[in-house]
mmCIF file of C-alpha atoms and ligand atoms in Angstrom:
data_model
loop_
_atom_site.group_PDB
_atom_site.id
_atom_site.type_symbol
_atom_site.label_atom_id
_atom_site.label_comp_id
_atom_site.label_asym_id
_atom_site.label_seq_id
_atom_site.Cartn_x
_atom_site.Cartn_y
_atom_site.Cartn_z
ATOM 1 C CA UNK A 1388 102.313 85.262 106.779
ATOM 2 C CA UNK A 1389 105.797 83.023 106.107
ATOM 3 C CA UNK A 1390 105.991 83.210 102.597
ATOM 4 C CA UNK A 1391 103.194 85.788 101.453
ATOM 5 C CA UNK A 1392 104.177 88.353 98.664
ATOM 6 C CA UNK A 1393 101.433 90.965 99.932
ATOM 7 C CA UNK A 1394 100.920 94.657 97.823
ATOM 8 C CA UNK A 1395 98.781 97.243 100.266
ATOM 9 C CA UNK A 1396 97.506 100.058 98.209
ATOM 10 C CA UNK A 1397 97.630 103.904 99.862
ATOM 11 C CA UNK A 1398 100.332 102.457 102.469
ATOM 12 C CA UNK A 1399 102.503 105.509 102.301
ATOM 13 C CA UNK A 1400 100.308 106.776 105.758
ATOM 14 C CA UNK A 1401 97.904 106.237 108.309
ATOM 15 C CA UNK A 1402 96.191 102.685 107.913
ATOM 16 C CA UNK A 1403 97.640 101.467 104.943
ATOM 17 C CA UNK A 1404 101.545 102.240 106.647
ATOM 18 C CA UNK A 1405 100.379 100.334 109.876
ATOM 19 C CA UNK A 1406 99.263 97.197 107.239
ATOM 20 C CA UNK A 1407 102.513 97.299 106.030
ATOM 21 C CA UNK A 1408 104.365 96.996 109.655
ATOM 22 C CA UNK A 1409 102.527 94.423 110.961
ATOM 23 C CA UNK A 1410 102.664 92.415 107.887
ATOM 24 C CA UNK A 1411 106.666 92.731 108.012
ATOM 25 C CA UNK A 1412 106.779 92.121 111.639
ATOM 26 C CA UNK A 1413 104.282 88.941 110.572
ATOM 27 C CA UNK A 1414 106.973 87.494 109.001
ATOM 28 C CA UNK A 1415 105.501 88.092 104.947
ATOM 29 C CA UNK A 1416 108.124 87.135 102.503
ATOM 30 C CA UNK A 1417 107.760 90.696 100.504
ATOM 31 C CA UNK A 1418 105.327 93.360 100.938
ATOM 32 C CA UNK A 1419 105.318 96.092 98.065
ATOM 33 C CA UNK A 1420 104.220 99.181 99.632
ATOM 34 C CA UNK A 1421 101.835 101.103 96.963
ATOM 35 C CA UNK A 1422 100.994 104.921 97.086
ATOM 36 C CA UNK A 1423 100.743 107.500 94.199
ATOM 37 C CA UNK A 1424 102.614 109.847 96.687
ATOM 38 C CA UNK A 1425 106.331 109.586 96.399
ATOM 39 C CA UNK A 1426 107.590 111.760 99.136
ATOM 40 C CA UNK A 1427 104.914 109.316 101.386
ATOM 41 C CA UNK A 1428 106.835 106.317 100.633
ATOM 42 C CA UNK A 1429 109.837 107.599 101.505
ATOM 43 C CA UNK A 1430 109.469 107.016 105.295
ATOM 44 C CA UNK A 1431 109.555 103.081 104.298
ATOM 45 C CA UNK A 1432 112.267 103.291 102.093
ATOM 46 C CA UNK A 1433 115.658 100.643 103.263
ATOM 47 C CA UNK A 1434 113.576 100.449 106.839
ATOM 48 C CA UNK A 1435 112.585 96.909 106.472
ATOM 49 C CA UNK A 1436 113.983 94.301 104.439
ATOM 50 C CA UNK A 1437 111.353 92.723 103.586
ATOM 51 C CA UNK A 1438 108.835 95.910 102.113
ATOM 52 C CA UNK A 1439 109.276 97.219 98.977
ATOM 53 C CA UNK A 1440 108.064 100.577 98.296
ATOM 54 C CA UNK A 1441 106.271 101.055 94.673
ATOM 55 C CA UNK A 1442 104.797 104.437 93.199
ATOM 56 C CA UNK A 1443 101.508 103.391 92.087
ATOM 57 C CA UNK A 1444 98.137 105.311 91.281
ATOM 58 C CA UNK A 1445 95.094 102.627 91.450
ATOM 59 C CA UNK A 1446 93.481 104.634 88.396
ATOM 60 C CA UNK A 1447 96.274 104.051 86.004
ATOM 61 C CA UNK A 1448 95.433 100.568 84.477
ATOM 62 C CA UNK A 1449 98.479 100.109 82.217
ATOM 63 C CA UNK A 1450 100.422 100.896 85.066
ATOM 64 C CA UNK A 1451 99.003 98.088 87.375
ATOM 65 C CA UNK A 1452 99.454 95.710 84.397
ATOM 66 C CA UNK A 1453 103.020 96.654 84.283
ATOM 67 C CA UNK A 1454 103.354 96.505 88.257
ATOM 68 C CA UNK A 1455 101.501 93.043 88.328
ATOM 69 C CA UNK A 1456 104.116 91.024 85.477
ATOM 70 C CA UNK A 1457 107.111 92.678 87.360
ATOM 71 C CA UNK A 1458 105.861 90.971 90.672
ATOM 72 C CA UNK A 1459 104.864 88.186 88.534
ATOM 73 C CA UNK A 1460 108.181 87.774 86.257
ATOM 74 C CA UNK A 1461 110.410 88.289 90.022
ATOM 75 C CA UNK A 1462 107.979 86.050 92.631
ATOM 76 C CA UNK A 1463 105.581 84.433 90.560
ATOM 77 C CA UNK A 1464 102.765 84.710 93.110
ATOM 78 C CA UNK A 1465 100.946 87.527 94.851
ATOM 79 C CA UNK A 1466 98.711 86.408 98.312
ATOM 80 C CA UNK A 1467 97.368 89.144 99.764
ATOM 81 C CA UNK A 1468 96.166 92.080 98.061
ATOM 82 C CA UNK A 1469 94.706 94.620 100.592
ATOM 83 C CA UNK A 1470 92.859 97.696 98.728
ATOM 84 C CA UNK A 1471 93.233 100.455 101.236
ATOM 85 C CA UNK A 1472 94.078 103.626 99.314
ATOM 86 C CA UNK A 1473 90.864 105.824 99.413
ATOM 87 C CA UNK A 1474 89.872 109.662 99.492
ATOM 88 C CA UNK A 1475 87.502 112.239 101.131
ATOM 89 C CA UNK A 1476 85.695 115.125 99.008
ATOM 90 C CA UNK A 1477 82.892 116.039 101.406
ATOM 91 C CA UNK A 1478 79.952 118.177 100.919
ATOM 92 C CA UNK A 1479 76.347 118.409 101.242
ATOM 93 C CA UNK A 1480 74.653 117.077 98.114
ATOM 94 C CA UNK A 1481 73.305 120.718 97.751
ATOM 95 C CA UNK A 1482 77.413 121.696 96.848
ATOM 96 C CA UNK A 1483 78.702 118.466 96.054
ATOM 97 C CA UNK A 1484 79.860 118.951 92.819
ATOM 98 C CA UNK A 1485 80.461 116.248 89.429
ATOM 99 C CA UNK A 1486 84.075 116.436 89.715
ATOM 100 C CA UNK A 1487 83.720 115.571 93.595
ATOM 101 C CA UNK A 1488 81.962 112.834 93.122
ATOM 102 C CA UNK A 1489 83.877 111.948 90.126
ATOM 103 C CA UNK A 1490 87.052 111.500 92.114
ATOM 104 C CA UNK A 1491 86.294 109.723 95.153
ATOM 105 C CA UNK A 1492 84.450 107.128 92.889
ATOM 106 C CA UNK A 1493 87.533 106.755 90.546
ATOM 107 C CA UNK A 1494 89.601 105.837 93.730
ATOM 108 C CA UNK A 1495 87.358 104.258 95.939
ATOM 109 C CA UNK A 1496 85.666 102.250 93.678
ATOM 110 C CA UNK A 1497 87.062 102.158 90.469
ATOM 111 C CA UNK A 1498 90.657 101.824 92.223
ATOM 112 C CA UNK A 1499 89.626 98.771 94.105
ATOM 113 C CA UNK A 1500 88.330 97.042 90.811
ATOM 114 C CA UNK A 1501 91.347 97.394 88.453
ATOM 115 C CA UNK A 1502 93.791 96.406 91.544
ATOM 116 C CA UNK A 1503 91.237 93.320 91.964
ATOM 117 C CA UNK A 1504 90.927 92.459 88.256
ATOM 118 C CA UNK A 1505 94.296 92.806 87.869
ATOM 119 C CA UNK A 1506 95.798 90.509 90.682
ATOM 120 C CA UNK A 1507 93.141 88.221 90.980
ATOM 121 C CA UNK A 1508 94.204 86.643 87.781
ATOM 122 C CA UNK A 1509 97.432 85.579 89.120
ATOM 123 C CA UNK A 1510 95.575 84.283 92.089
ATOM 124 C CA UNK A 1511 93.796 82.466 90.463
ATOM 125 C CA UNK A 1512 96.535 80.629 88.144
ATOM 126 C CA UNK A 1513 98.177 79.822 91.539
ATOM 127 C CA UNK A 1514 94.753 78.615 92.960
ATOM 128 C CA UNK A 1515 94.691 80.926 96.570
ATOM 129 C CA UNK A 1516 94.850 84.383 97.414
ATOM 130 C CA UNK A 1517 93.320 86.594 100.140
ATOM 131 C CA UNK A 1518 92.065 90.286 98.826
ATOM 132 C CA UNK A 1519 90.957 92.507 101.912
ATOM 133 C CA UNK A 1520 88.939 95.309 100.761
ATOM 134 C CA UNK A 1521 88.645 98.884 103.186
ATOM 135 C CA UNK A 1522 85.041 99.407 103.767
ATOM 136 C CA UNK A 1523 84.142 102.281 106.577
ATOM 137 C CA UNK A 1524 81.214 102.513 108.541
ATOM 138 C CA UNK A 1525 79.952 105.096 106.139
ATOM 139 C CA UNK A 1526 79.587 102.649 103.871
ATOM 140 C CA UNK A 1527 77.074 100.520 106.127
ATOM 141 C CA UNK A 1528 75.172 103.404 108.255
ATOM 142 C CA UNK A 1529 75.452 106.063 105.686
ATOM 143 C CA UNK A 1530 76.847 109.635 106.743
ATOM 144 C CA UNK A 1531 75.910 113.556 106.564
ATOM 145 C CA UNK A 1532 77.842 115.106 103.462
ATOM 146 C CA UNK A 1533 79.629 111.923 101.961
ATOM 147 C CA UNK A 1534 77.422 110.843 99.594
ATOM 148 C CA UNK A 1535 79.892 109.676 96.967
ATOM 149 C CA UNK A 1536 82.400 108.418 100.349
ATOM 150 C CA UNK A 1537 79.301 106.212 101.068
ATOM 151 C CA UNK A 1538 78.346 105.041 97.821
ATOM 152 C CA UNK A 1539 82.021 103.922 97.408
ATOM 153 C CA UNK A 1540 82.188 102.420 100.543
ATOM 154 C CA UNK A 1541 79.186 100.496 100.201
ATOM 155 C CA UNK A 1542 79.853 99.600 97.065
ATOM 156 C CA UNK A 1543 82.895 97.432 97.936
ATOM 157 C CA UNK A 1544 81.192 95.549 100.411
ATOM 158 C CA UNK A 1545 78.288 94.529 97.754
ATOM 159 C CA UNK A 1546 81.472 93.670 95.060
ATOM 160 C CA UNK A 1547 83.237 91.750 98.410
ATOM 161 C CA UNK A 1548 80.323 89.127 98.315
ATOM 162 C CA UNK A 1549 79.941 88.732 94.881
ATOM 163 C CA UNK A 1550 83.789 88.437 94.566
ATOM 164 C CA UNK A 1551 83.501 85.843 97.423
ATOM 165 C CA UNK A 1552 81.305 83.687 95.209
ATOM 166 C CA UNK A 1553 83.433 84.359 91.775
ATOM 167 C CA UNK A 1554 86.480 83.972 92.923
ATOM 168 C CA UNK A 1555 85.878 80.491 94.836
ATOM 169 C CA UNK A 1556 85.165 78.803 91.784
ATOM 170 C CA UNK A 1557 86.379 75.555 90.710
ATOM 171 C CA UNK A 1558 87.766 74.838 94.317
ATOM 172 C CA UNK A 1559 90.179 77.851 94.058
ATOM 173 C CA UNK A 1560 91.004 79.156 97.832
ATOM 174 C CA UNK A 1561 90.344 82.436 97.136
ATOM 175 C CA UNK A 1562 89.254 84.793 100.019
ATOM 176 C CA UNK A 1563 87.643 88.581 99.458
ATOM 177 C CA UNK A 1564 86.459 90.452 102.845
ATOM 178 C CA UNK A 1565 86.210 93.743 103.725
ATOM 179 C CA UNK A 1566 87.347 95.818 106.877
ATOM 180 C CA UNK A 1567 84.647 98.436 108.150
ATOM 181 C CA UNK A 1568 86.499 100.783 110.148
ATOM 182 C CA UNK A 1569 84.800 103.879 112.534
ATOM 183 C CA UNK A 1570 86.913 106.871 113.220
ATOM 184 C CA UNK A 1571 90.351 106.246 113.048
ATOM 185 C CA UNK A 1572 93.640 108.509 113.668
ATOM 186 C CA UNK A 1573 95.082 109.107 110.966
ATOM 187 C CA UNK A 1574 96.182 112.120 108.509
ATOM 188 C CA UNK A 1575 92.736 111.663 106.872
ATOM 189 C CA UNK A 1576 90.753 112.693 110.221
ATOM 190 C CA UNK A 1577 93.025 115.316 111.354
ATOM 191 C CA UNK A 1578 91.153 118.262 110.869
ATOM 192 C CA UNK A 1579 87.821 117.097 112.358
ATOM 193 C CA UNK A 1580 87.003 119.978 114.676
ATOM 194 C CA UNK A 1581 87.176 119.344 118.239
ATOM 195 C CA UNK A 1582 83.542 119.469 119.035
ATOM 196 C CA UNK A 1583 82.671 116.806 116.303
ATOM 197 C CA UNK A 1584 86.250 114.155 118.110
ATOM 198 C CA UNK A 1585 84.471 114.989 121.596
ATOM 199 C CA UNK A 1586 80.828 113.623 120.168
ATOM 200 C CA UNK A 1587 82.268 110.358 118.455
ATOM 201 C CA UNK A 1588 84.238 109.250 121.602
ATOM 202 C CA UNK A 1589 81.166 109.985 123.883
ATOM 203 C CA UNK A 1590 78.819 107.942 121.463
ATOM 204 C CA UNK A 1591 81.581 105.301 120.936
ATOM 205 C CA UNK A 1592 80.974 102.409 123.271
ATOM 206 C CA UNK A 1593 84.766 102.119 124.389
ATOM 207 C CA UNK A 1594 85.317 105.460 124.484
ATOM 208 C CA UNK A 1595 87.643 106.754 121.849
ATOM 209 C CA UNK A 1596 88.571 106.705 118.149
ATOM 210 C CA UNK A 1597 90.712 104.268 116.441
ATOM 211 C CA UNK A 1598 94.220 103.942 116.247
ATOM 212 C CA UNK A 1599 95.803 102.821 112.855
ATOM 213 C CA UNK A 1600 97.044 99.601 114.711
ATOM 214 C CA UNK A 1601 93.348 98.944 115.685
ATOM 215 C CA UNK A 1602 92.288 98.558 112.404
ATOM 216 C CA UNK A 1603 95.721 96.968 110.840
ATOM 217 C CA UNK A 1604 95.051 94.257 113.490
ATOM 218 C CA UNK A 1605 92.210 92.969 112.019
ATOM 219 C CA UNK A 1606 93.527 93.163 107.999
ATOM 220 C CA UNK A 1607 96.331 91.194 109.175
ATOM 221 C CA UNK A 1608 93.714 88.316 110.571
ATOM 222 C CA UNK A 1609 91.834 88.456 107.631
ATOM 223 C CA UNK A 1610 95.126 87.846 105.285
ATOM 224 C CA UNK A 1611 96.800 85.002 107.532
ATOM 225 C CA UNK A 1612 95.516 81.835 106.850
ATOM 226 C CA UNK A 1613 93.943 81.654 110.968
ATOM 227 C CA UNK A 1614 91.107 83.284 108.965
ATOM 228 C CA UNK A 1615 91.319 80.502 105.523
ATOM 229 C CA UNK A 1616 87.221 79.537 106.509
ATOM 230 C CA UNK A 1617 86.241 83.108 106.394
ATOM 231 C CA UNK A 1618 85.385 85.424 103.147
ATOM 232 C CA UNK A 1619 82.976 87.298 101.877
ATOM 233 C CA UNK A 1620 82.494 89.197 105.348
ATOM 234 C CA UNK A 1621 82.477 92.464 106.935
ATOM 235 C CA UNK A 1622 84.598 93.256 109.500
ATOM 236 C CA UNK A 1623 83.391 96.494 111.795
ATOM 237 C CA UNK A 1624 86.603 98.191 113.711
ATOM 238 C CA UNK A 1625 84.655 100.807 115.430
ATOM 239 C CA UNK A 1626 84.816 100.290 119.272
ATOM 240 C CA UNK A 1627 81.163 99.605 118.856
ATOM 241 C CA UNK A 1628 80.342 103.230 117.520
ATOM 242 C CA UNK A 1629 77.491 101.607 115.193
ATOM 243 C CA UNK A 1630 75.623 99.310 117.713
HETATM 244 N N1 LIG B 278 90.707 107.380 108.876
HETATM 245 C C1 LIG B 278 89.457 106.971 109.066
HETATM 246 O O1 LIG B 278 88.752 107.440 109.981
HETATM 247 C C2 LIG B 278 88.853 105.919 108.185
HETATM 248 C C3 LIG B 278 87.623 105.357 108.573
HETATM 249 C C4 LIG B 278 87.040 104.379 107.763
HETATM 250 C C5 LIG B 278 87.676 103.977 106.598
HETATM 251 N N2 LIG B 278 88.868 104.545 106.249
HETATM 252 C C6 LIG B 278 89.472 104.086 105.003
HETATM 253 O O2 LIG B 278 90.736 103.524 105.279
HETATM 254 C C7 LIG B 278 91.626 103.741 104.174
HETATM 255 C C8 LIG B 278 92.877 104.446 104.650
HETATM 256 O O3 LIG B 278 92.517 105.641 105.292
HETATM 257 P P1 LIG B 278 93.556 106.603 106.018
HETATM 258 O O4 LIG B 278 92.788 107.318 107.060
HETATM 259 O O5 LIG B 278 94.790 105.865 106.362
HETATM 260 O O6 LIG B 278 93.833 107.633 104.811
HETATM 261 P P2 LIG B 278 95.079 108.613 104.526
HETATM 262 O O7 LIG B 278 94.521 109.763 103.778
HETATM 263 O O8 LIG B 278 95.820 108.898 105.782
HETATM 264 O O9 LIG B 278 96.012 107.729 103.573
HETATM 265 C C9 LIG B 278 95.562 107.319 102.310
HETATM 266 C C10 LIG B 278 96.765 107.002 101.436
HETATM 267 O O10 LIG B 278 96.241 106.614 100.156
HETATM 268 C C11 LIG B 278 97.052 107.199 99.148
HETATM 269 N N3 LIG B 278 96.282 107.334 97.902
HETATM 270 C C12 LIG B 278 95.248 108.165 97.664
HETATM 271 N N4 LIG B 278 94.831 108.054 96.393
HETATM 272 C C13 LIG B 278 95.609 107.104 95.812
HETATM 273 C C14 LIG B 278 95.672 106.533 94.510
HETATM 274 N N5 LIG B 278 94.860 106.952 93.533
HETATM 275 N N6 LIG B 278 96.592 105.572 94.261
HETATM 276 C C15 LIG B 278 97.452 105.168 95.238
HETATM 277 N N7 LIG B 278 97.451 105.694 96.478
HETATM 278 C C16 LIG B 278 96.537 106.641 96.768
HETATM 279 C C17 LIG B 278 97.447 108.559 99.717
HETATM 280 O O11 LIG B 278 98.611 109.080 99.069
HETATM 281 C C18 LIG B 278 97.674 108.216 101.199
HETATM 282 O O12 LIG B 278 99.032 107.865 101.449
HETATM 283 C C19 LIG B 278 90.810 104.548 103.157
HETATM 284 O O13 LIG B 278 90.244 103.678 102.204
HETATM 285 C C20 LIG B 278 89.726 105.171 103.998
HETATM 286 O O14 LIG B 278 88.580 105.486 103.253
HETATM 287 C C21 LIG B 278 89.460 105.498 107.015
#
């Protein structure tokens, strides 16, 4: 990671904070530490030298245009960009209403495509770049009462490929894969009741959820360059939940 400039959306918390640790312990030259929620970033704030945190919302366009030239005008180069900031609005389809589905497409999917558009054109003026999308297992097996969670998470992994293709293009080294996590502890799962924790560790193969370090384990593997032959894949992080 010696040398990286890395941004990691929604990394005021949970997965997206974990990202950001490893990548500093890694060794990355900057990592700027995106979340729309202020008093989130403040944990990371004069911690590490080398993290940088940045109030950001993925659905404000002109905003990431004015993030992007600041990185670009100070560093000239951004390597990894991992989209990890996503939301939950669950409900039956029977209750699920437009604004619901509205707003978990507008971060989950829409989010990941301007952060994408945006930075992938300076990765592609500098000819490398790894972009490591967060996928869930909803998004490959489907779940009960998350149909716009599912159509969002699926929906990155079918934009992963195709960016795996477009972004190769004229020899540019120029990586896009996605991370499929299961159940993972983090402020997003914390009020799963009991009953429902109890039934995903007993069908979960090793026996328990996630951690956040599970999962930021394999984004950092996916961003190094031990990974530079690999793109356009899905990596599951689920204890072997789905098997
Ligand atoms: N926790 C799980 O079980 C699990 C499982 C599979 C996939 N995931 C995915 O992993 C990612 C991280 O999940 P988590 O559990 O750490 O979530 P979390 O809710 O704990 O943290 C998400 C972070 O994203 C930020 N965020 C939300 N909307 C944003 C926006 N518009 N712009 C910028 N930042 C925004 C939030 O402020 C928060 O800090 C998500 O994409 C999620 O869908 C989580």
């Amino acid at each position: 990671m010696l040398n990286k400039i890395c941004v990691v959306t929604g990394a005021g918390r949970g997965i997206g904070l974990e990202i950001v640790k490893k990548f500093s312990q890694a060794g990355a030259k900057m990592i700027f530490a995106v979340d729309m929620n202020e008093q989130e970033l403040k944990s990371l704030e004069n911690q590490y030298p080398n993290v940088r945190p940045a109030k950001l919302n993925v659905c404000d366009r002109p905003a990431i245009a004015a993030f992007v030239d600041a990185v670009k005008a100070e560093f000239g180069q951004i390597d990894v960009l991992v989209n990890n900031a996503g939301i939950t609005r669950d409900a039956m389809i029977g209750k699920m209403t437009e604004d619901d589905w509205d707003a978990v497409l507008n971060v989950n999917l829409k989010g990941v495509f301007n952060m994408t558009q945006a930075i992938v054109a300076l990765m592609t003026e500098n000819g490398k770049g790894s972009i490591i999308t967060m996928s869930s297992i909803v998004g490959t097996d489907g779940n009960i009462g998350q149909s716009n969670y599912a159509a969002t998470k699926g929906g990155v992994i079918a934009m992963t490929k195709g960016w795996a293709k477009e972004f190769a293009r004229k020899g540019a080294q120029i990586r896009a894969n996605c991370v499929a996590p299961g159940f993972t502890e983090t402020p997003m799962t914390k009020d799963l009741p009991e009953k429902v924790l109890e039934s995903i560790n007993n069908k979960t193969p090793l026996g328990r959820m996630a951690t956040a370090e599970d999962i930021a384990e394999g984004v950092l593997f996916l961003a190094s360059e031990k990974a530079k032959f690999i793109t356009g894949q899905v990596l599951k992080i689920d204890g072997g939940l789905t098997l």
